[in-house]
mmCIF file of C-alpha atoms in Angstrom:
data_model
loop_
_atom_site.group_PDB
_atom_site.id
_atom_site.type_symbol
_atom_site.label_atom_id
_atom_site.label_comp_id
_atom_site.label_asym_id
_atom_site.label_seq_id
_atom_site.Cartn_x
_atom_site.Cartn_y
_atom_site.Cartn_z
ATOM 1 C CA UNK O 1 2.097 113.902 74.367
ATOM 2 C CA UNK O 2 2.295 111.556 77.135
ATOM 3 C CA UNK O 3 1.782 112.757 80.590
ATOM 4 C CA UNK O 4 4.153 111.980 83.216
ATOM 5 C CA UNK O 5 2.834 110.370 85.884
ATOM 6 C CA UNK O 6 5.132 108.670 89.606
ATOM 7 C CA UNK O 7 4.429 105.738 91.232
ATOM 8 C CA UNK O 8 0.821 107.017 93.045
ATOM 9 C CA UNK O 9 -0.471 108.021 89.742
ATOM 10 C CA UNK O 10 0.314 111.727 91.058
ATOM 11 C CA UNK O 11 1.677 114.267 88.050
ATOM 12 C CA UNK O 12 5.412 114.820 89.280
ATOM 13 C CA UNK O 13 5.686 118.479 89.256
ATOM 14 C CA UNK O 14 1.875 119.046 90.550
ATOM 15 C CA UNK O 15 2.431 122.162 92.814
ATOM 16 C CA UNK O 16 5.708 123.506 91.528
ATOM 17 C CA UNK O 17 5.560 126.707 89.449
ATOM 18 C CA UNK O 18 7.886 126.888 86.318
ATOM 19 C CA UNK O 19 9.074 130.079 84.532
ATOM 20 C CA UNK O 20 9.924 129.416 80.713
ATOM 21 C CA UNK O 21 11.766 131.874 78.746
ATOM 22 C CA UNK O 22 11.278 131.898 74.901
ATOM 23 C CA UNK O 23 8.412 129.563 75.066
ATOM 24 C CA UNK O 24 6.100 130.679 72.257
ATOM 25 C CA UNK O 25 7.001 128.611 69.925
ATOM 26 C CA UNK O 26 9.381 125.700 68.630
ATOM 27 C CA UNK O 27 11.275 124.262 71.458
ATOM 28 C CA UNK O 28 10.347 126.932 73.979
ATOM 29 C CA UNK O 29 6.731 125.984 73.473
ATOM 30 C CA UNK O 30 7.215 122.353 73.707
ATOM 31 C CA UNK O 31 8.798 122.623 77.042
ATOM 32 C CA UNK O 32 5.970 124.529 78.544
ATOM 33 C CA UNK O 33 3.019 121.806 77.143
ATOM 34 C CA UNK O 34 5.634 118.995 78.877
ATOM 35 C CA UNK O 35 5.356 121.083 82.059
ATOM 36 C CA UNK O 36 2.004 121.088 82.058
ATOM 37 C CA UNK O 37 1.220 117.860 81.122
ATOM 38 C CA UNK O 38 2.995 116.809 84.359
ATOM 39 C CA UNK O 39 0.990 119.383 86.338
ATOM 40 C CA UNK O 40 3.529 122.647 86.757
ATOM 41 C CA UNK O 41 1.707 125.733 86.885
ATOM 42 C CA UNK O 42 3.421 127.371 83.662
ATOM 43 C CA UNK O 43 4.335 131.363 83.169
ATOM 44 C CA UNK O 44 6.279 132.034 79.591
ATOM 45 C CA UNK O 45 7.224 134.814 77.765
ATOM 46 C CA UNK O 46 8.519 136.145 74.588
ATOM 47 C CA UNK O 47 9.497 139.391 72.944
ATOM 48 C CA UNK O 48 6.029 138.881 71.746
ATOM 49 C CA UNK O 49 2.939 136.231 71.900
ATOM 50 C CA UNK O 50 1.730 134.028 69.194
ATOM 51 C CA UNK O 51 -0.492 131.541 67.916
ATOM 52 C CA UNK O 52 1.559 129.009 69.226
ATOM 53 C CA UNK O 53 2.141 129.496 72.660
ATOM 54 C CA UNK O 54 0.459 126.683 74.459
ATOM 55 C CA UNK O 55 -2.957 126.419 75.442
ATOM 56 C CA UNK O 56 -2.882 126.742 80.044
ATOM 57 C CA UNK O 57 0.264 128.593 80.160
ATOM 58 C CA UNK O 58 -0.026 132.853 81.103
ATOM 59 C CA UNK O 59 1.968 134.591 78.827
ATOM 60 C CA UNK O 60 3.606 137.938 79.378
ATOM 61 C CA UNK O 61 5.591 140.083 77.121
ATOM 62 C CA UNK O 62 9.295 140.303 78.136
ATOM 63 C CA UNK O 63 12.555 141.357 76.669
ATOM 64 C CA UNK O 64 15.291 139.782 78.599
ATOM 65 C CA UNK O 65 17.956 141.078 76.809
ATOM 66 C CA UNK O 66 17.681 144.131 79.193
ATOM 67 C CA UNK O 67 18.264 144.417 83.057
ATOM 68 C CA UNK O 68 14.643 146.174 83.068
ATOM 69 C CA UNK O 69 13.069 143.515 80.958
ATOM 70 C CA UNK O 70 14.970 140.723 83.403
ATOM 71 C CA UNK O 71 13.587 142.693 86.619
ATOM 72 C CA UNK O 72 9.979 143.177 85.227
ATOM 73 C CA UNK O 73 10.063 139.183 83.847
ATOM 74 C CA UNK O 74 11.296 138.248 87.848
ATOM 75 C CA UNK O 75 8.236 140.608 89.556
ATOM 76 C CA UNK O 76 5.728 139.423 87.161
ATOM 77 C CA UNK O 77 6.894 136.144 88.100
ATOM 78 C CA UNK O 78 6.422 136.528 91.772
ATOM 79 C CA UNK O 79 2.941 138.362 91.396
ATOM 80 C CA UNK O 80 1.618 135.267 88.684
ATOM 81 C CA UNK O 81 3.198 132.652 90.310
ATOM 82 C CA UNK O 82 4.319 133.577 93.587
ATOM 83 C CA UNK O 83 7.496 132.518 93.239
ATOM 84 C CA UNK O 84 9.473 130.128 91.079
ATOM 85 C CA UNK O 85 10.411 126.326 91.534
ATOM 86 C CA UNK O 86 11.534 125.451 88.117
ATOM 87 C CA UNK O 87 13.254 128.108 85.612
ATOM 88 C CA UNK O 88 14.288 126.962 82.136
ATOM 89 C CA UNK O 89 15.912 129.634 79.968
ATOM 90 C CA UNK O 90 15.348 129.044 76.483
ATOM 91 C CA UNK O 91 14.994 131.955 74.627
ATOM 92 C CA UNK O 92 18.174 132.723 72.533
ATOM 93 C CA UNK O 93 19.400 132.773 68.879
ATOM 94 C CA UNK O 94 21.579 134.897 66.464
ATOM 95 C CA UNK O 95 21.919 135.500 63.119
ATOM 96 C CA UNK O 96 24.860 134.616 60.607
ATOM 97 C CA UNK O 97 27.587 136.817 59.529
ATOM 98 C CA UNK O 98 29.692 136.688 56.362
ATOM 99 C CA UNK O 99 32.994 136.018 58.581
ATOM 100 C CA UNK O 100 33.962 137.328 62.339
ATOM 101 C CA UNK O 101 35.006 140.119 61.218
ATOM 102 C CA UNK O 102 31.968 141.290 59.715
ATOM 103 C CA UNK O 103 30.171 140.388 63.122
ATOM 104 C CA UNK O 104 29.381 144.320 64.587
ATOM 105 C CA UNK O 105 30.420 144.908 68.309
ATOM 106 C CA UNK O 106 26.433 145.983 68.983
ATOM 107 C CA UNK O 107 25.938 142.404 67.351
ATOM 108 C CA UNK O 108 28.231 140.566 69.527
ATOM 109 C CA UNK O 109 27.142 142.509 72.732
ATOM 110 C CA UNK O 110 23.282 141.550 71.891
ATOM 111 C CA UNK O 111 24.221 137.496 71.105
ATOM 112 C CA UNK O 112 25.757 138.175 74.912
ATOM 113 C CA UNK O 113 22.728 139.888 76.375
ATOM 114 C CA UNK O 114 20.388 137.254 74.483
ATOM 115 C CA UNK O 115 22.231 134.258 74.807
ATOM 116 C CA UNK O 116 24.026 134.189 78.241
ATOM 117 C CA UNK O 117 23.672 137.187 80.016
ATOM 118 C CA UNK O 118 19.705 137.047 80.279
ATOM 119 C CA UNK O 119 19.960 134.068 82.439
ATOM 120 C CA UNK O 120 22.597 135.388 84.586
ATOM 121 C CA UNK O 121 20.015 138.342 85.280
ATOM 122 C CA UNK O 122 17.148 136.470 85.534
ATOM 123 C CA UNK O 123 18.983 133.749 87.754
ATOM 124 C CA UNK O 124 20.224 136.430 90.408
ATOM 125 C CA UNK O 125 16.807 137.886 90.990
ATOM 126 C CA UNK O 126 14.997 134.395 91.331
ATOM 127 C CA UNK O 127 17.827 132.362 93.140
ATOM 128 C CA UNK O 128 17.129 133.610 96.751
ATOM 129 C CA UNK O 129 13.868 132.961 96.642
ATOM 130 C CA UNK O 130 14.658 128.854 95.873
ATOM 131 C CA UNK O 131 17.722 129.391 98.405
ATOM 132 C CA UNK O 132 15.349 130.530 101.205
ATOM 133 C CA UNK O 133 12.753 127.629 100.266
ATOM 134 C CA UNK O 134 15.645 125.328 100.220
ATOM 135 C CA UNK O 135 14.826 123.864 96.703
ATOM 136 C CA UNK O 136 14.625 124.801 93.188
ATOM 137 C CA UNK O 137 15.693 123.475 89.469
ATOM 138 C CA UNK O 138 17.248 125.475 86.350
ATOM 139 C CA UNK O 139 18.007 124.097 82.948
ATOM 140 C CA UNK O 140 19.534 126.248 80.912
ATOM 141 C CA UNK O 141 19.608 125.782 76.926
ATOM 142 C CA UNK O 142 22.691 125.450 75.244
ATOM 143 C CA UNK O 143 23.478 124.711 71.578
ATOM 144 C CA UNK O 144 25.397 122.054 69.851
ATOM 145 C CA UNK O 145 27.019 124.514 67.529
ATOM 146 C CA UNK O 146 29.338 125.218 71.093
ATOM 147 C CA UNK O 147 31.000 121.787 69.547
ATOM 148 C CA UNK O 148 31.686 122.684 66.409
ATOM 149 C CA UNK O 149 32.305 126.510 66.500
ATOM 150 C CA UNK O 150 31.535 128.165 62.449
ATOM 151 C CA UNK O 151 32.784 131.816 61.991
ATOM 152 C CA UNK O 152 29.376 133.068 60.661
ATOM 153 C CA UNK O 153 27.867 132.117 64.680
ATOM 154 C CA UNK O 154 30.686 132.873 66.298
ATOM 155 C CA UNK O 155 28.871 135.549 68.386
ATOM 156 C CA UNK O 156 26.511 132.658 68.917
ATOM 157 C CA UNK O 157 28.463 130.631 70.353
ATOM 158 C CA UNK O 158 30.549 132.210 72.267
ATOM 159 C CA UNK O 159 27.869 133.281 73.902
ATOM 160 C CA UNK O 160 26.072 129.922 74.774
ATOM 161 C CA UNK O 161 29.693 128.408 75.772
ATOM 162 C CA UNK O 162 29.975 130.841 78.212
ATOM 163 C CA UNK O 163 26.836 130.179 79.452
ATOM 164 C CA UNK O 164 27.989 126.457 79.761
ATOM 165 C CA UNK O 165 30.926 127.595 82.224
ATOM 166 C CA UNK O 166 28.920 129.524 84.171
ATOM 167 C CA UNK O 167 25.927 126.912 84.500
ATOM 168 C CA UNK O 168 28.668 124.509 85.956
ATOM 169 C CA UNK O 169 29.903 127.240 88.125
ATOM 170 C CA UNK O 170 26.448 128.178 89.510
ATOM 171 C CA UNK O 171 25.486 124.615 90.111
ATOM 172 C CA UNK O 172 28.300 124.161 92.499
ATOM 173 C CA UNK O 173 27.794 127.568 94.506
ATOM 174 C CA UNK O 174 23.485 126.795 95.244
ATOM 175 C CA UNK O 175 24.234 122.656 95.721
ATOM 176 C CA UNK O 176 24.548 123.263 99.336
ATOM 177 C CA UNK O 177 20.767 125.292 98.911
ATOM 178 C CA UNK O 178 19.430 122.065 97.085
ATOM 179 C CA UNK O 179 18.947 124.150 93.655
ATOM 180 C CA UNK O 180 20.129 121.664 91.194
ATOM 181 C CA UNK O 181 21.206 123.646 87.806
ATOM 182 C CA UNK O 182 21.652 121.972 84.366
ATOM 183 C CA UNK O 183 22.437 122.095 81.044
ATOM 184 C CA UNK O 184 20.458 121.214 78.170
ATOM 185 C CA UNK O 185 22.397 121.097 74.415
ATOM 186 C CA UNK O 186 19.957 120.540 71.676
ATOM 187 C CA UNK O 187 21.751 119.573 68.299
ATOM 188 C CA UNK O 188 20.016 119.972 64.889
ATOM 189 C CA UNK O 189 16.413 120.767 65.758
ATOM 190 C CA UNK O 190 13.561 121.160 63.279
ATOM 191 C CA UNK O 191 11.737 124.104 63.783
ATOM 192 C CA UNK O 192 11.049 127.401 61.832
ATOM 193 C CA UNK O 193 13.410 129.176 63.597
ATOM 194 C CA UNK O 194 16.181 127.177 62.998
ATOM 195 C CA UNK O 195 15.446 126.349 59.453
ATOM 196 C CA UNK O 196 15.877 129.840 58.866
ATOM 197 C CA UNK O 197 18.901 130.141 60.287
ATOM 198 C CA UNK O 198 19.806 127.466 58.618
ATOM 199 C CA UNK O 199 19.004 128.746 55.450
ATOM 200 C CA UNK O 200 21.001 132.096 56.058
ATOM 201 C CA UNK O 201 23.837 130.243 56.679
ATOM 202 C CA UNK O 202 23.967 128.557 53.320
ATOM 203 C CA UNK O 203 23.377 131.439 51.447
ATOM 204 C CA UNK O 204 27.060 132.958 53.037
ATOM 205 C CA UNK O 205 29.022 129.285 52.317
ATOM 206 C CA UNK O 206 27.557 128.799 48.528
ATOM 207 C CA UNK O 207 30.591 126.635 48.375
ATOM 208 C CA UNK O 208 30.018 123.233 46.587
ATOM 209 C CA UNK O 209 28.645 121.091 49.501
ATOM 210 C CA UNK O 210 28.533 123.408 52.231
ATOM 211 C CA UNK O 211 24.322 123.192 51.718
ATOM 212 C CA UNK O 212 24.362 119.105 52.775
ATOM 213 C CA UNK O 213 23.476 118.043 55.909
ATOM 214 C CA UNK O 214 25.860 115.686 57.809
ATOM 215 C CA UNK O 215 23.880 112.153 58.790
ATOM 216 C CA UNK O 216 22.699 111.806 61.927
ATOM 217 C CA UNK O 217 23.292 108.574 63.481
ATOM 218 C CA UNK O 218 20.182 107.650 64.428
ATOM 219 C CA UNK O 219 18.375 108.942 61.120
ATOM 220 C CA UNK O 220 16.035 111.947 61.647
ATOM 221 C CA UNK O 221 15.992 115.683 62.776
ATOM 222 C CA UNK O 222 15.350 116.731 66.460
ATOM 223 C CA UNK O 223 11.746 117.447 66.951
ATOM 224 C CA UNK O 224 11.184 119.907 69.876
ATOM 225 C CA UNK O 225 9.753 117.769 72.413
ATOM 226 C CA UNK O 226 12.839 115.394 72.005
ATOM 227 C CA UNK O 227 14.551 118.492 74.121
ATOM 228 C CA UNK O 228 11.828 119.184 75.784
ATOM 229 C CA UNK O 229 11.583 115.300 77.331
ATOM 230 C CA UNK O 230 15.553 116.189 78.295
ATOM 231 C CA UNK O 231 14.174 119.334 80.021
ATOM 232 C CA UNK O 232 11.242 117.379 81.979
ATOM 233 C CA UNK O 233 13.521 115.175 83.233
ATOM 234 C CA UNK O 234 16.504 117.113 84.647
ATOM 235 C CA UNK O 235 13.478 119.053 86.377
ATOM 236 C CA UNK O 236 11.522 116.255 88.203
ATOM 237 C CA UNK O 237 12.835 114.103 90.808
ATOM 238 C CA UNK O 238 13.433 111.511 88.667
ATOM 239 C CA UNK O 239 17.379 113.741 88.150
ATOM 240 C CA UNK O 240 17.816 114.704 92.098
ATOM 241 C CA UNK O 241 21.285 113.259 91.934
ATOM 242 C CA UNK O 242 22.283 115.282 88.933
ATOM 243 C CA UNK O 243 23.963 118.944 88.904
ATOM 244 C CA UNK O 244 25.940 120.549 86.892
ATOM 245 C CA UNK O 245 25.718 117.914 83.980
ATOM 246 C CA UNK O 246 25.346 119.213 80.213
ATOM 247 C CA UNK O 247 23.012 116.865 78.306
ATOM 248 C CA UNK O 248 23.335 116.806 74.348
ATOM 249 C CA UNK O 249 20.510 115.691 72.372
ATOM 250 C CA UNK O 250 21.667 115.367 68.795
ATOM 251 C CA UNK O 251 20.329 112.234 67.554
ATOM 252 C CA UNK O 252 24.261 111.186 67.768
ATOM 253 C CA UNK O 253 25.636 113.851 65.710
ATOM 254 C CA UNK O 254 28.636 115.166 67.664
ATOM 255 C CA UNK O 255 30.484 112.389 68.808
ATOM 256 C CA UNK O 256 32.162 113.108 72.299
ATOM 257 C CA UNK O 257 34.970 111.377 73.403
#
């Protein structure tokens, strides 16, 4: 992995402090090595640690489903850090149903705590401290399947669309503070996570080609740091002109007009 250097050879986000949700592993992880190749001191967390989380980074435990696990994720923040610069939610996921009507109401209300509501939380107990410092960046992560909406995730994305509406929304209120807030929408992403799901999913639609893969356009799966490059960049200086956007990174896959 490259590391991201300015003009005067200085790594761009040397001093800042970044808070990464869900960075253990696949795309979470990748983000946090990009961060740190370009000189972010880097605090993640996870429901719990593994192997992979990256080498640099202090790891905490966290479940920020919950408004406890949000407030203890925010202090631990502030005592490890000393306060946050750069905040990318990425933690999030779901798993398939047979049909919206087999989706359980405790199963749509988690996909809502895990997928939208956790930043919302986490963003309300970290914004005043970027407000008062005049300065800050969010991304959060989104999901292509918002484009193409499939009754088995509907949970899913209902979730991570409203999260869409409300990153726009949010970006407008703290412009005036100079917090700049994106959006980051991956599209089909290779990583064990989403294999699985992926996986799941077929075994609900055995239909006769419901198991292949649509082309993408420009021939190959995500990897994670192809998100994680969109990340780095909406967070260094490099985007200061750029708020409330919603980047997709699908390789082409979900043609907008």
């Amino acid at each position: 992995m490259t590391t991201i250097e300015n003009g005067s050879g200085t790594r761009e986000l040397a001093g800042k402090r970044a808070l990464v949700t869900g960075g253990s592993r696949g795309i979470g992880a990748a983000v946090v090595r990009q961060l740190l190749d370009a000189g972010a001191e880097v605090l993640t967390t996870a429901r719990s640690a593994t192997s992979t989380v990256p080498a640099g980074a202090t790891f905490v435990e966290a479940d920020v489903r919950t408004k406890a696990g949000a407030e203890a994720l925010a202090a631990a923040a502030r005592e490890v850090l000393g306060g946050v610069d750069v905040l990318v939610h990425n933690a999030g996921g779901a798993q398939p149903f047979d049909g919206t009507s087999a989706i359980p109401d405790e199963v749509w209300q988690d996909a809502l705590d895990l997928n939208f509501l956790a930043s919302v939380r986490l963003d309300s107990l970290l914004v005043p401290g970027m407000r008062e410092r005049r300065s800050g960046m969010i991304v959060h992560v989104s999901s292509a399947a918002v484009l193409t909406p499939v009754a088995p995730f509907l949970h899913y994305v209902a979730a991570k669309a409203a999260l869409e509406t409300y990153s726009r929304g949010l970006a407008l209120e703290q412009a005036p503070f100079g917090i700049r807030v994106n959006t980051v929408t991956p599209g089909r992403v290779a990583t064990p996570g989403g294999e699985a799901t992926r996986e799941q999913w077929a075994r609900l639609n055995p239909v006769e080609g419901q198991g292949d893969v649509p082309a993408v356009p420009l021939g190959r799966d995500g990897r994670p740091e192809d998100i994680a490059d969109a990340v780095l960049f909406l967070v260094s200086g490099r985007a200061s002109w750029l708020t409330g956007s919603n980047l997709v990174v699908d390789g082409g896959e979900f043609p907008r007009g």
